[in-house]
PDB file of C-alpha atoms (C1' of nucleotides) in Angstrom:
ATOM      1  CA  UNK A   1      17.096 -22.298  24.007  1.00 87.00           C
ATOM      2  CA  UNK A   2      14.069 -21.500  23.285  1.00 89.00           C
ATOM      3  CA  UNK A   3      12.326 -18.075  21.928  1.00 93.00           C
ATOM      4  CA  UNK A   4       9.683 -16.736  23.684  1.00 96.00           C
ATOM      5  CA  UNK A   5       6.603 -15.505  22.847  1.00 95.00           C
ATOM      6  CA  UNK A   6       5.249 -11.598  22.236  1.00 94.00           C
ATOM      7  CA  UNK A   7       4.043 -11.827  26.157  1.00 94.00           C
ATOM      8  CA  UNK A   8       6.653 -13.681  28.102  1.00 95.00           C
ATOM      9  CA  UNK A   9       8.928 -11.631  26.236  1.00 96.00           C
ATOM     10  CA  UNK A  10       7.603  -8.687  28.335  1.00 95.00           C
ATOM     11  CA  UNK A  11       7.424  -9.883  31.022  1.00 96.00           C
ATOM     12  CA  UNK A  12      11.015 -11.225  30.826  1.00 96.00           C
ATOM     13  CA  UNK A  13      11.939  -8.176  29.658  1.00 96.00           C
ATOM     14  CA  UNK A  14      10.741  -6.746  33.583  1.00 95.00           C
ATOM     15  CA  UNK A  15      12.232  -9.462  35.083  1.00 95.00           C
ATOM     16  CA  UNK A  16      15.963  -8.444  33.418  1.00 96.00           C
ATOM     17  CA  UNK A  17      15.009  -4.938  34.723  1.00 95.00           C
ATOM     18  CA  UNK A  18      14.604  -6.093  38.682  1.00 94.00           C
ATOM     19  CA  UNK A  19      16.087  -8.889  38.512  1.00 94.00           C
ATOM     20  CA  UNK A  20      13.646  -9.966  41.261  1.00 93.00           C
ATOM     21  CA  UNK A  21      10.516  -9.186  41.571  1.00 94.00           C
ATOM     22  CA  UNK A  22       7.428 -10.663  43.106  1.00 94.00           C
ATOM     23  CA  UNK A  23       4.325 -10.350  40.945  1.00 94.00           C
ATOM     24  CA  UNK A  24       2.365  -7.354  41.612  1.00 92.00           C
ATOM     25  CA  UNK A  25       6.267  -5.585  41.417  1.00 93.00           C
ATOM     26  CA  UNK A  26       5.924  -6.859  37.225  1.00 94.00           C
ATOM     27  CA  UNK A  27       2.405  -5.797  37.542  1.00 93.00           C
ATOM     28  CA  UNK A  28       3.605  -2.355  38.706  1.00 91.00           C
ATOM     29  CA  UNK A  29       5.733  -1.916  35.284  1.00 92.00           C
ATOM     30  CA  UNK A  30       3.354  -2.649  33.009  1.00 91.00           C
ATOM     31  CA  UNK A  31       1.959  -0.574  30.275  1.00 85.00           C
ATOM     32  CA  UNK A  32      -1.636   0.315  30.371  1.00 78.00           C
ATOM     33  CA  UNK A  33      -3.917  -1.282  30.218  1.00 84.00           C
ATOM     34  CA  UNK A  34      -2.772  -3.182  32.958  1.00 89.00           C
ATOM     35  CA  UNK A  35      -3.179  -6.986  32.376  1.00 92.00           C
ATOM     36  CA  UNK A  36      -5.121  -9.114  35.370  1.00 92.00           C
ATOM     37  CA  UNK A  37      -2.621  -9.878  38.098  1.00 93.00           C
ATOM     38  CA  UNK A  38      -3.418 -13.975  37.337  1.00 93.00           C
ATOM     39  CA  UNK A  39      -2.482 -12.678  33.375  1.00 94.00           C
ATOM     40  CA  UNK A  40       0.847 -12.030  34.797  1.00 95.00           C
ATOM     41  CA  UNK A  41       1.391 -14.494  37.563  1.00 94.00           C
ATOM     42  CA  UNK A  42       0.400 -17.271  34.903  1.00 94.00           C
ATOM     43  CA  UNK A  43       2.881 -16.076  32.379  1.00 95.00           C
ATOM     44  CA  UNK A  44       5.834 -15.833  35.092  1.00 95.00           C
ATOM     45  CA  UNK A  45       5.051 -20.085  35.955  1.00 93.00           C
ATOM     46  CA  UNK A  46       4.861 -21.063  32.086  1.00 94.00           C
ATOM     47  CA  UNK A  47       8.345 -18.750  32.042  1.00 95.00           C
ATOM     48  CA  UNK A  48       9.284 -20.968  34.839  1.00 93.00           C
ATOM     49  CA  UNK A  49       8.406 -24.616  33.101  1.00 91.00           C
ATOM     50  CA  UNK A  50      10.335 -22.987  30.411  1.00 93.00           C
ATOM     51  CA  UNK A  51      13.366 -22.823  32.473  1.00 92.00           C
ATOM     52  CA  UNK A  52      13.500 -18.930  32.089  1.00 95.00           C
ATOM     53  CA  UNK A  53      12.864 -18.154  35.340  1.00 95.00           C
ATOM     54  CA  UNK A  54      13.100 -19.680  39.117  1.00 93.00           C
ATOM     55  CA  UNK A  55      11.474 -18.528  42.730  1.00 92.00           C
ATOM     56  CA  UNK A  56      12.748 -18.518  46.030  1.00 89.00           C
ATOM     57  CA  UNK A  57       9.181 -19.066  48.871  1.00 86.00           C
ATOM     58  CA  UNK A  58       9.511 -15.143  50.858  1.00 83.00           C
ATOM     59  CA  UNK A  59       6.431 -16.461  53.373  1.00 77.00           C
ATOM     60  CA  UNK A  60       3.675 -17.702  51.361  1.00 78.00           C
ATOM     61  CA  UNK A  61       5.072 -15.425  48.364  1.00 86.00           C
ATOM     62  CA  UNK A  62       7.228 -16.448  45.613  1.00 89.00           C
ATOM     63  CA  UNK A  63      10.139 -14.179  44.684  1.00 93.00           C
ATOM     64  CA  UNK A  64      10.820 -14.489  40.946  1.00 95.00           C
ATOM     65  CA  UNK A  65      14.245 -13.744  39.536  1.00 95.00           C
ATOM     66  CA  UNK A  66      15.509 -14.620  35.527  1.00 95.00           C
ATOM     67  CA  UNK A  67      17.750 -17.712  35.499  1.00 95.00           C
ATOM     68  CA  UNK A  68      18.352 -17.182  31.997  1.00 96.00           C
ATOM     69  CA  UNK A  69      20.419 -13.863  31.718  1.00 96.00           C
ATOM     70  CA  UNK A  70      19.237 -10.973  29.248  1.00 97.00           C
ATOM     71  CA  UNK A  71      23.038 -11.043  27.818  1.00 97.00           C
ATOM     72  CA  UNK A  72      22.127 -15.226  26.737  1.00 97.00           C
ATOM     73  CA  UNK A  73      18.572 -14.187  25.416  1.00 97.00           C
ATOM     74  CA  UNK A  74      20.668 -11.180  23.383  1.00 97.00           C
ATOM     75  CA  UNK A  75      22.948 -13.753  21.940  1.00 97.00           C
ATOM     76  CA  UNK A  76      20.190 -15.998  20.500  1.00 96.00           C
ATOM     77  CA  UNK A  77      18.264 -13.357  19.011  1.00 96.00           C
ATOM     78  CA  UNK A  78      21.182 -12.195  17.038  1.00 97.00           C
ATOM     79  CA  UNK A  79      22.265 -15.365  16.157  1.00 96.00           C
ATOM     80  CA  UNK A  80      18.700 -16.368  14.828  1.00 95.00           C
ATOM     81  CA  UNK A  81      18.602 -12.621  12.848  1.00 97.00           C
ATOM     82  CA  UNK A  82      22.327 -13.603  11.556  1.00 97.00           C
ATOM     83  CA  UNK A  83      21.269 -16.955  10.409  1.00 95.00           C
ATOM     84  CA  UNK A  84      18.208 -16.247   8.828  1.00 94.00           C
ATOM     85  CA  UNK A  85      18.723 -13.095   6.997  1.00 96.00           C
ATOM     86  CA  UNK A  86      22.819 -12.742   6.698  1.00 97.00           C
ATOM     87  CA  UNK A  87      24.000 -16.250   6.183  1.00 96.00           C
ATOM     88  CA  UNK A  88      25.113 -16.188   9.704  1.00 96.00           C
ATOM     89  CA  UNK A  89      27.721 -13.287   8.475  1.00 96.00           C
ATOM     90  CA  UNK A  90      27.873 -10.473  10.738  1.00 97.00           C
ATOM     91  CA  UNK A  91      30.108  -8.194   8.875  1.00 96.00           C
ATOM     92  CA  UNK A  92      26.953  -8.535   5.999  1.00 97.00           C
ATOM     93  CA  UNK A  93      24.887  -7.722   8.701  1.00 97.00           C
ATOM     94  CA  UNK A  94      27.294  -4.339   9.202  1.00 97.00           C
ATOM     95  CA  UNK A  95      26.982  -3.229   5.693  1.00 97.00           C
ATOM     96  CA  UNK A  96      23.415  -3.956   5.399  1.00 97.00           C
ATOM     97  CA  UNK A  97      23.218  -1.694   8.645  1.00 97.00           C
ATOM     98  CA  UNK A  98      25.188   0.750   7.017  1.00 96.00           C
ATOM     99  CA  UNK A  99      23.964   1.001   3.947  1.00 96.00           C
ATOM    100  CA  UNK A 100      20.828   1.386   4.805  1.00 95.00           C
ATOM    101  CA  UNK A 101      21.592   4.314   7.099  1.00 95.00           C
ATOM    102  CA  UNK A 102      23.951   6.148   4.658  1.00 94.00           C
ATOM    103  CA  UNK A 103      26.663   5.926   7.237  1.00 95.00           C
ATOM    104  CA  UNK A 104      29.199   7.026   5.772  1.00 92.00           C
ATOM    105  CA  UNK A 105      33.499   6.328   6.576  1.00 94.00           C
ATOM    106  CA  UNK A 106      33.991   8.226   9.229  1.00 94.00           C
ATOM    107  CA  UNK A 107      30.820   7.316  10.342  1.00 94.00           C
ATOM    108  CA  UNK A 108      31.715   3.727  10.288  1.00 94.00           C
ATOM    109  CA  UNK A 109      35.119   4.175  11.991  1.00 94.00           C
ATOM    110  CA  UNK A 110      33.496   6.327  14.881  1.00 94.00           C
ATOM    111  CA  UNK A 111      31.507   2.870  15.376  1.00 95.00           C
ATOM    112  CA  UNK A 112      34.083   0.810  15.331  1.00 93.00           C
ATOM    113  CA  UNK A 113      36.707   2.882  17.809  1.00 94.00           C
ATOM    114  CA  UNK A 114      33.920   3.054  20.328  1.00 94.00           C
ATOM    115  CA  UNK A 115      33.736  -1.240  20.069  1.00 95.00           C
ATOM    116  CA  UNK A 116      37.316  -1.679  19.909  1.00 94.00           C
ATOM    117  CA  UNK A 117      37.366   0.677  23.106  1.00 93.00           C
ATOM    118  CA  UNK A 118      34.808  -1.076  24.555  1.00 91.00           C
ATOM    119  CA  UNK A 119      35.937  -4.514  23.961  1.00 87.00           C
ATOM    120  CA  UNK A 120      39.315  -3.975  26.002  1.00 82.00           C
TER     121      UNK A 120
ATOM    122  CA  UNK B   1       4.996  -3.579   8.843  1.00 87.00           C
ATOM    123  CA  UNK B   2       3.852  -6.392  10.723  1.00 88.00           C
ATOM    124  CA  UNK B   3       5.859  -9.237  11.922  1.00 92.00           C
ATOM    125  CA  UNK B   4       5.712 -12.370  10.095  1.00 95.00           C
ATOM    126  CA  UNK B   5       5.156 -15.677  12.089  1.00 94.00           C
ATOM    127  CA  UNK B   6       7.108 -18.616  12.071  1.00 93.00           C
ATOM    128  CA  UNK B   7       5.305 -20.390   9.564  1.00 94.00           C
ATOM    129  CA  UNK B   8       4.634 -17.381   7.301  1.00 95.00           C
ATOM    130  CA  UNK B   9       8.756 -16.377   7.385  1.00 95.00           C
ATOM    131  CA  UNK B  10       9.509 -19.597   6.094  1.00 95.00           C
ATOM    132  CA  UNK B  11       7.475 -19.535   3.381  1.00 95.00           C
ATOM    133  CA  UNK B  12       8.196 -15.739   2.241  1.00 96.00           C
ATOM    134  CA  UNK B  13      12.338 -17.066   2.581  1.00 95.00           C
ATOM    135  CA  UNK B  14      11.547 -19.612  -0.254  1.00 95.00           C
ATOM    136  CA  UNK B  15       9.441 -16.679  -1.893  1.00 95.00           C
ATOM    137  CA  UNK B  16      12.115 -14.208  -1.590  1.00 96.00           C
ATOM    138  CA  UNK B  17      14.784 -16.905  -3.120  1.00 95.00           C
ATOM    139  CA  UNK B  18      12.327 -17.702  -6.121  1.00 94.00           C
ATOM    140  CA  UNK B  19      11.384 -13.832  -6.394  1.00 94.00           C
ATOM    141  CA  UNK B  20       8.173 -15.767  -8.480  1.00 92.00           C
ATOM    142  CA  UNK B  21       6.828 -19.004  -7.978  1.00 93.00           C
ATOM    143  CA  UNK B  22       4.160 -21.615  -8.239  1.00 93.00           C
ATOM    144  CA  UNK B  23       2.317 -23.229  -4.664  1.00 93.00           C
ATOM    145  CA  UNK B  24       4.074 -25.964  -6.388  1.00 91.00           C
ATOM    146  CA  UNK B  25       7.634 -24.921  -6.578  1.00 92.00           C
ATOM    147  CA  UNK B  26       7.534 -23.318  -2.662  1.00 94.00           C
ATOM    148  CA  UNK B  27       6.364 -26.947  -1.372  1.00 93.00           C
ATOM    149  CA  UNK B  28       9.348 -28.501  -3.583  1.00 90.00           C
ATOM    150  CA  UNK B  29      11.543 -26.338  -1.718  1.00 91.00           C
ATOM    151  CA  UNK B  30      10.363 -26.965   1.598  1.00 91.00           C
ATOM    152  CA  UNK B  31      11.916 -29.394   3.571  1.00 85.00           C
ATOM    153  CA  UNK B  32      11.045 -33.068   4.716  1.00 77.00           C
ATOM    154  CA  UNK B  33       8.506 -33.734   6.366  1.00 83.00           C
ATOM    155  CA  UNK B  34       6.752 -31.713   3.417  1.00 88.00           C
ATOM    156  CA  UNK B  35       3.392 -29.946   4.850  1.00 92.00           C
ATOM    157  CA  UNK B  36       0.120 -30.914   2.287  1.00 92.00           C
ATOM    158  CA  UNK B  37       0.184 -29.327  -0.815  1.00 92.00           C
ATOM    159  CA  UNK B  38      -3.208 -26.691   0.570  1.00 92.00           C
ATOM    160  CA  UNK B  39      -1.233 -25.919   3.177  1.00 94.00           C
ATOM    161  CA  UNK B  40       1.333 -24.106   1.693  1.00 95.00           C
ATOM    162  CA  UNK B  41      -1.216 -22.182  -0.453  1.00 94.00           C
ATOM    163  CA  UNK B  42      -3.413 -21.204   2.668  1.00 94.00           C
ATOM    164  CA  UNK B  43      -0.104 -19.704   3.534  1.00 95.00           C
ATOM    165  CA  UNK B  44       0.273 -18.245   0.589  1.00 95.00           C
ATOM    166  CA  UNK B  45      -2.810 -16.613   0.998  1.00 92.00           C
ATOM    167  CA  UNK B  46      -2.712 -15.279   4.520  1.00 94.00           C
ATOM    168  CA  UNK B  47       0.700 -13.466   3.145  1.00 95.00           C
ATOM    169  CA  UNK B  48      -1.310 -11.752   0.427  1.00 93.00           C
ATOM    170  CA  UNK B  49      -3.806 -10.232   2.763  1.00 91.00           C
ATOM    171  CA  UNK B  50      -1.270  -9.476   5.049  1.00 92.00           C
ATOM    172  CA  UNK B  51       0.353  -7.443   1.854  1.00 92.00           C
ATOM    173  CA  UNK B  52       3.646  -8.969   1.776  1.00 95.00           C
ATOM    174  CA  UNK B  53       2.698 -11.282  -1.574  1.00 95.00           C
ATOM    175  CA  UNK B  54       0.958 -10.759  -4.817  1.00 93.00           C
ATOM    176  CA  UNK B  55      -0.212 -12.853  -7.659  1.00 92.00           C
ATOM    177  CA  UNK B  56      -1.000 -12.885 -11.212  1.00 89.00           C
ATOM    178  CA  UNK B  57      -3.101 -15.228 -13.120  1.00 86.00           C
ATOM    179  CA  UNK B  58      -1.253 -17.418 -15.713  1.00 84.00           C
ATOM    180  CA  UNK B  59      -3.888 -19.182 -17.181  1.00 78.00           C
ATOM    181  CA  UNK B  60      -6.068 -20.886 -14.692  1.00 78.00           C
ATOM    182  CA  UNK B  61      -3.181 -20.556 -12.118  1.00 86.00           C
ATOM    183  CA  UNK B  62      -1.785 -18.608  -9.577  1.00 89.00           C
ATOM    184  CA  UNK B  63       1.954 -16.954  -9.320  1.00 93.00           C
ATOM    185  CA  UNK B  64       3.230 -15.775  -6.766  1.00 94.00           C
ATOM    186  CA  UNK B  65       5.629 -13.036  -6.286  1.00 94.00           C
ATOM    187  CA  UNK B  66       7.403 -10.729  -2.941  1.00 95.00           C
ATOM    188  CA  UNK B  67       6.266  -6.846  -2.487  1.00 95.00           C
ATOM    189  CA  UNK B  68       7.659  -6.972   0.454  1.00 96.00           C
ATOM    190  CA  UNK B  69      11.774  -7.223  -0.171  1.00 96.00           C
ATOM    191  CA  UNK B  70      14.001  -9.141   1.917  1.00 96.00           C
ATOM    192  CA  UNK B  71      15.859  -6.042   2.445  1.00 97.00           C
ATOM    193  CA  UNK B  72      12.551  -4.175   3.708  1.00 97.00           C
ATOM    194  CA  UNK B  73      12.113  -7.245   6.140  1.00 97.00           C
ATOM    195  CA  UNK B  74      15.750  -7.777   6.974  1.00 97.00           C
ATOM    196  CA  UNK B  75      15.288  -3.682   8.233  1.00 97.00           C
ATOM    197  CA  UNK B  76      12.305  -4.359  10.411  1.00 96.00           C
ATOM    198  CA  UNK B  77      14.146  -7.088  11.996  1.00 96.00           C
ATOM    199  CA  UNK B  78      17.143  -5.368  12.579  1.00 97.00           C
ATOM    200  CA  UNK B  79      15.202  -2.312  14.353  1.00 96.00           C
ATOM    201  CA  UNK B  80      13.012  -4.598  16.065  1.00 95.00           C
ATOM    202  CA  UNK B  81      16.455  -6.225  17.942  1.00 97.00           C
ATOM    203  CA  UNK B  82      17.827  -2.846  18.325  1.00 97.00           C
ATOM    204  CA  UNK B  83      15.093  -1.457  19.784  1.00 95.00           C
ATOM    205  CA  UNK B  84      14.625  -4.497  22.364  1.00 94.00           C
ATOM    206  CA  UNK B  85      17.690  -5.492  23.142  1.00 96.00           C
ATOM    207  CA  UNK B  86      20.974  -2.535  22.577  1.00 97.00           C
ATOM    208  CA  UNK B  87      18.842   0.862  23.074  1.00 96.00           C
ATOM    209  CA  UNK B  88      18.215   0.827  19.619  1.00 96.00           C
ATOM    210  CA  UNK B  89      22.308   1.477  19.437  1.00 96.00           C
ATOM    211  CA  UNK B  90      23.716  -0.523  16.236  1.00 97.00           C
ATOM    212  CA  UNK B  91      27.082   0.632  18.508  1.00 96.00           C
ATOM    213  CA  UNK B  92      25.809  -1.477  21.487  1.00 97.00           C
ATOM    214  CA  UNK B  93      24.744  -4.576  19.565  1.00 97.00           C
ATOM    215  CA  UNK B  94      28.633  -4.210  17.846  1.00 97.00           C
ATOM    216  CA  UNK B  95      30.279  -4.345  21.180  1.00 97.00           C
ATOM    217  CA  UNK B  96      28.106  -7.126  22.598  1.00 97.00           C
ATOM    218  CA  UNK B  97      28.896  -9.103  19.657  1.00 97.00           C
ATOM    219  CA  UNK B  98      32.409  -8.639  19.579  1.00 96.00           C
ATOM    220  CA  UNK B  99      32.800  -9.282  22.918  1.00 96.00           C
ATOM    221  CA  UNK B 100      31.302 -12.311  22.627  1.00 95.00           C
ATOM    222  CA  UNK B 101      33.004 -13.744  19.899  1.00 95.00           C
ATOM    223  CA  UNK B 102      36.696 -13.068  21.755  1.00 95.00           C
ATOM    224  CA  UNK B 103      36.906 -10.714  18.413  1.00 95.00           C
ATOM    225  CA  UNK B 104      40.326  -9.010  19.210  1.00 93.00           C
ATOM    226  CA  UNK B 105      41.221  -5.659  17.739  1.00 94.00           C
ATOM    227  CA  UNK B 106      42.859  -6.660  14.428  1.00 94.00           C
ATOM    228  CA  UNK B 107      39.217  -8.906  13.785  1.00 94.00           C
ATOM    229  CA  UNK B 108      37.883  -5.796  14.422  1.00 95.00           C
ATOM    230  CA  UNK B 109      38.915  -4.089  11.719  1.00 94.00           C
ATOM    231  CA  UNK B 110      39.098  -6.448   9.191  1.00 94.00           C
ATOM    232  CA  UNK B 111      35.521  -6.317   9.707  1.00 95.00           C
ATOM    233  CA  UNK B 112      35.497  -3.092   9.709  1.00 93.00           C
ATOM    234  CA  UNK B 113      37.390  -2.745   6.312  1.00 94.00           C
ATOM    235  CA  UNK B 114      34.791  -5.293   4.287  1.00 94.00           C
ATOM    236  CA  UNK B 115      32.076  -2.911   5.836  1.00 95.00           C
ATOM    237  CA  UNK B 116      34.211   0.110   3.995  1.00 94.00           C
ATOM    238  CA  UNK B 117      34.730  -1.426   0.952  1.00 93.00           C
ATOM    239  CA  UNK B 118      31.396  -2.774   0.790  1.00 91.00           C
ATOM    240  CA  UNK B 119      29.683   0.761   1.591  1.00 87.00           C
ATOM    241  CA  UNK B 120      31.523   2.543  -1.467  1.00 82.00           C
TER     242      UNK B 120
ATOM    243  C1'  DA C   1     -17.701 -37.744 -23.380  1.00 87.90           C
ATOM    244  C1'  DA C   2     -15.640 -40.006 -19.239  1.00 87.90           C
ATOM    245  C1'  DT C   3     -11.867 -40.062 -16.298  1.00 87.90           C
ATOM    246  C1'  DA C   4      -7.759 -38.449 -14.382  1.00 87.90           C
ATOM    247  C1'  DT C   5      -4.986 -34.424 -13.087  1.00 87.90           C
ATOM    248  C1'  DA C   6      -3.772 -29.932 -11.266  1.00 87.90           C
ATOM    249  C1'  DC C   7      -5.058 -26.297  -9.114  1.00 87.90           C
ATOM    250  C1'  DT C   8      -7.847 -22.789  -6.108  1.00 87.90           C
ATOM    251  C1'  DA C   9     -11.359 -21.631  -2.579  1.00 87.90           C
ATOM    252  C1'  DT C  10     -13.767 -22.575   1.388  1.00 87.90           C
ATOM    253  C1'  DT C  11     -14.077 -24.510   5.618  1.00 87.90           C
ATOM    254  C1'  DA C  12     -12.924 -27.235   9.636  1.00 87.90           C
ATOM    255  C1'  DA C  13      -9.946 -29.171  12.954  1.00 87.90           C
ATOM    256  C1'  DA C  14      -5.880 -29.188  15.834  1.00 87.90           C
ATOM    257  C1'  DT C  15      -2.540 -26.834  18.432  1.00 87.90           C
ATOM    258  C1'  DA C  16      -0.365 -22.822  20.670  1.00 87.90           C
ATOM    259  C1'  DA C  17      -0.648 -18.418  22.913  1.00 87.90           C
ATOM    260  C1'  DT C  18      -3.059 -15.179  25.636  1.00 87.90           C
ATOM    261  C1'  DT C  19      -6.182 -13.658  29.151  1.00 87.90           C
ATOM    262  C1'  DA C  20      -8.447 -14.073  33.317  1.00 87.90           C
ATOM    263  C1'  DG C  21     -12.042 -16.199  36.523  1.00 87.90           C
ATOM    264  C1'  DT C  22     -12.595 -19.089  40.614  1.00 87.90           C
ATOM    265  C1'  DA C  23     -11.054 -21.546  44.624  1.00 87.90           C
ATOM    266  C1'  DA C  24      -8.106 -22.237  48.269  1.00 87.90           C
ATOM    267  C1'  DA C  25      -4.329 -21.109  51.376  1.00 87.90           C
ATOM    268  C1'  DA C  26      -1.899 -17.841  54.266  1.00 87.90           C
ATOM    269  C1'  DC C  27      -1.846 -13.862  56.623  1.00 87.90           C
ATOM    270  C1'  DC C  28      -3.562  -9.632  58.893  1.00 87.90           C
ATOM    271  C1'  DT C  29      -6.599  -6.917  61.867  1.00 87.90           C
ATOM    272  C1'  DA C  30     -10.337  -5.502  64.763  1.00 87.90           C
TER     273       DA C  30
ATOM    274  C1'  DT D   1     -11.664 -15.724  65.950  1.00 87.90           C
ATOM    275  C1'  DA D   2     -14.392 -13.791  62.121  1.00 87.90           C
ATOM    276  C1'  DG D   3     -13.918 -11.172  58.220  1.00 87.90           C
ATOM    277  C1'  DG D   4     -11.077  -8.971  54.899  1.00 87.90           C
ATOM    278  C1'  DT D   5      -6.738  -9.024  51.981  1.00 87.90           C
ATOM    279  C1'  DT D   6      -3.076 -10.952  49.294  1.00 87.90           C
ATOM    280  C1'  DT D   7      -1.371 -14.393  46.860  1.00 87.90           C
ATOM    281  C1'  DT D   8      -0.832 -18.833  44.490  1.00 87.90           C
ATOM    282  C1'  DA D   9      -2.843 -22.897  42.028  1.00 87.90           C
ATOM    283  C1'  DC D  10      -5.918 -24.572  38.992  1.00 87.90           C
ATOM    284  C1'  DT D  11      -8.882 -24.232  35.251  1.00 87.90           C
ATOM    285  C1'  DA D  12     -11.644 -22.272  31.601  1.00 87.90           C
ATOM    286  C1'  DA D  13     -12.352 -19.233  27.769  1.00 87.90           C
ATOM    287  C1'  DT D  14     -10.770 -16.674  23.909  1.00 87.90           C
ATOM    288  C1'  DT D  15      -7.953 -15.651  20.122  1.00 87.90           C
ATOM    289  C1'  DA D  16      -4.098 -16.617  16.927  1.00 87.90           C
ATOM    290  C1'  DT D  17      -1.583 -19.868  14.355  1.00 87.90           C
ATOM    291  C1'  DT D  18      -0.927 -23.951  11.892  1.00 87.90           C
ATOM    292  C1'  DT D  19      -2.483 -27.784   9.293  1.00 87.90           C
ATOM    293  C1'  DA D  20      -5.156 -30.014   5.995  1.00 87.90           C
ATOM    294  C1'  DA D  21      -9.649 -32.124   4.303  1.00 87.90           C
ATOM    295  C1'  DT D  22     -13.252 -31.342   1.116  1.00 87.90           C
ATOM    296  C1'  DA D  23     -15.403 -29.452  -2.772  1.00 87.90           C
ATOM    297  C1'  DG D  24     -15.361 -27.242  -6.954  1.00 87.90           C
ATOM    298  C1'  DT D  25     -13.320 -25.743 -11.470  1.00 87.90           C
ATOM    299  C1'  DA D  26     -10.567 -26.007 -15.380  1.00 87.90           C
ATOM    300  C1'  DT D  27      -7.482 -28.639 -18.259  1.00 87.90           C
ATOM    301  C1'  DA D  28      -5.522 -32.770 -20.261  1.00 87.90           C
ATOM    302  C1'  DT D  29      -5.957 -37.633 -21.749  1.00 87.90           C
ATOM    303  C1'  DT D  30      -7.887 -41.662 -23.600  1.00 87.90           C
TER     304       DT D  30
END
DNA sequence: AATATACTATTAAATAATTAGTAAAACCTA
DNA sequence: TAGGTTTTACTAATTATTTAATAGTATATT
C-alpha cells in the first residue's frame, strides 16, 4: 500500500465518511475555501489509478465509493509510526504515550479494561 | 511543529541516532544507492531553516546536531494519527490494534504490565 | 607555490503534488 | 431544438520536494 498525500488524504478521508459520494457531495464537505470542483474531481481519478477508490456510471455521473477501507489505511499508518519511531514495538509505543501524558496506574488500567472489553 | 517530509525524516533519523554529526558521517549511514555527497547537505540545510537542526563551526566545517528530539517528533506523530484516525482517543487506537493483532486478554496485560513497570 | 582534497554555498534541473482552466459530452427545459 | 447546466476528460500551470552540478574557499601535500 501506498501512503497518500496531504490532499488525497482529505479527500479519502470524505470518502470513508459517505462511503459514496459523487463529486460535488465531497465538494459539499469541504473546508473553506472551497477547492475548484475539477481540484476535487481530479484528485478522486489519481485516488482511483491509485487503487484507493472505484466508480460505478449513475447516468453520465460517476458514483465514487473507497475500495480501500479506512480500518486498512489505519493499520498502515500505525504500522509505519511503529516502525519508524518504536522499533515496530507497540507496548514502547504505550509507555511513550503514557509517559508523556503522566497517566498514571489506574489511569493505565482504565485503558486497558475498556480494550480488553472491547476486544471480546 | 511542522511535518517533516520523506526525505527530510530520513535524514533527521540518522541525525537523531548520531545526536552530532558531519554531512559526511549522515551520507555513510545512508543506505545504497547513496544520494551525492551535496545532497545530503542541501538537506541538511533545509532542516536548519526549518528549525529542527543546528550547527557549529569546527574549524572550517560544519556539525550538525538535533533541537528538535526524537521524543518531541515521536509526540507530533503520535497526535497527528490520533487526531486523524481514533478521535484523537489513545483508547481507540489500543482497541483497533489489539483487535487486529488477535491479541487475547492475557497479551493484553502483559502489555499492559511492561507499560506499568515502565511508567514508574 | 602548484596541485589535490574536503567542504560549503549557490543555483539549476528533475520529479512529484496541487490546483484549476478549457473542451466536450450528456442532460434538461422553455 | 436551441440554449443553459452539470459533469467528466484532458491538459496546463503552479508550487513543493528531491537531487545534484558547479563554483568557490580553505586546508593539506608534494
Amino acid at each position: 500500500m501506498k501512503a497518500l498525500t496531504k490532499a488525497e488524504e482529505q479527500i479519502m478521508q470524505i470518502l470513508w465518511d459517505l462511503k459514496e459520494a459523487y463529486v460535488k457531495d465531497v465538494l459539499e464537505r469541504m473546508d473553506d475555501p472551497k477547492p475548484a470542483y475539477n481540484t476535487v474531481s481530479t484528485f478522486i481519478r489519481i485516488l482511483e489509478t491509485k487503487g484507493f477508490v472505484k466508480h460505478r456510471p449513475i447516468g453520465k455521473s460517476h458514483q465514487y465509493y473507497p475500495i480501500v477501507t479506512k480500518d486498512e489505511y489505519r493499520s498502515f499508518s500505525i504500522r509505519r509510526l511503529l516502525s519508524g519511531y518504536f522499533g515496530g514495538s507497540f507496548t514502547k509505543m504505550a509507555s511513550f504515550f503514557a509517559k508523556e501524558e503522566n497517566l498514571d496506574v489506574k489511569e493505565i488500567e482504565r485503558i486497558m479494561e475498556e480494550v480488553k472489553k472491547d476486544v471480546k
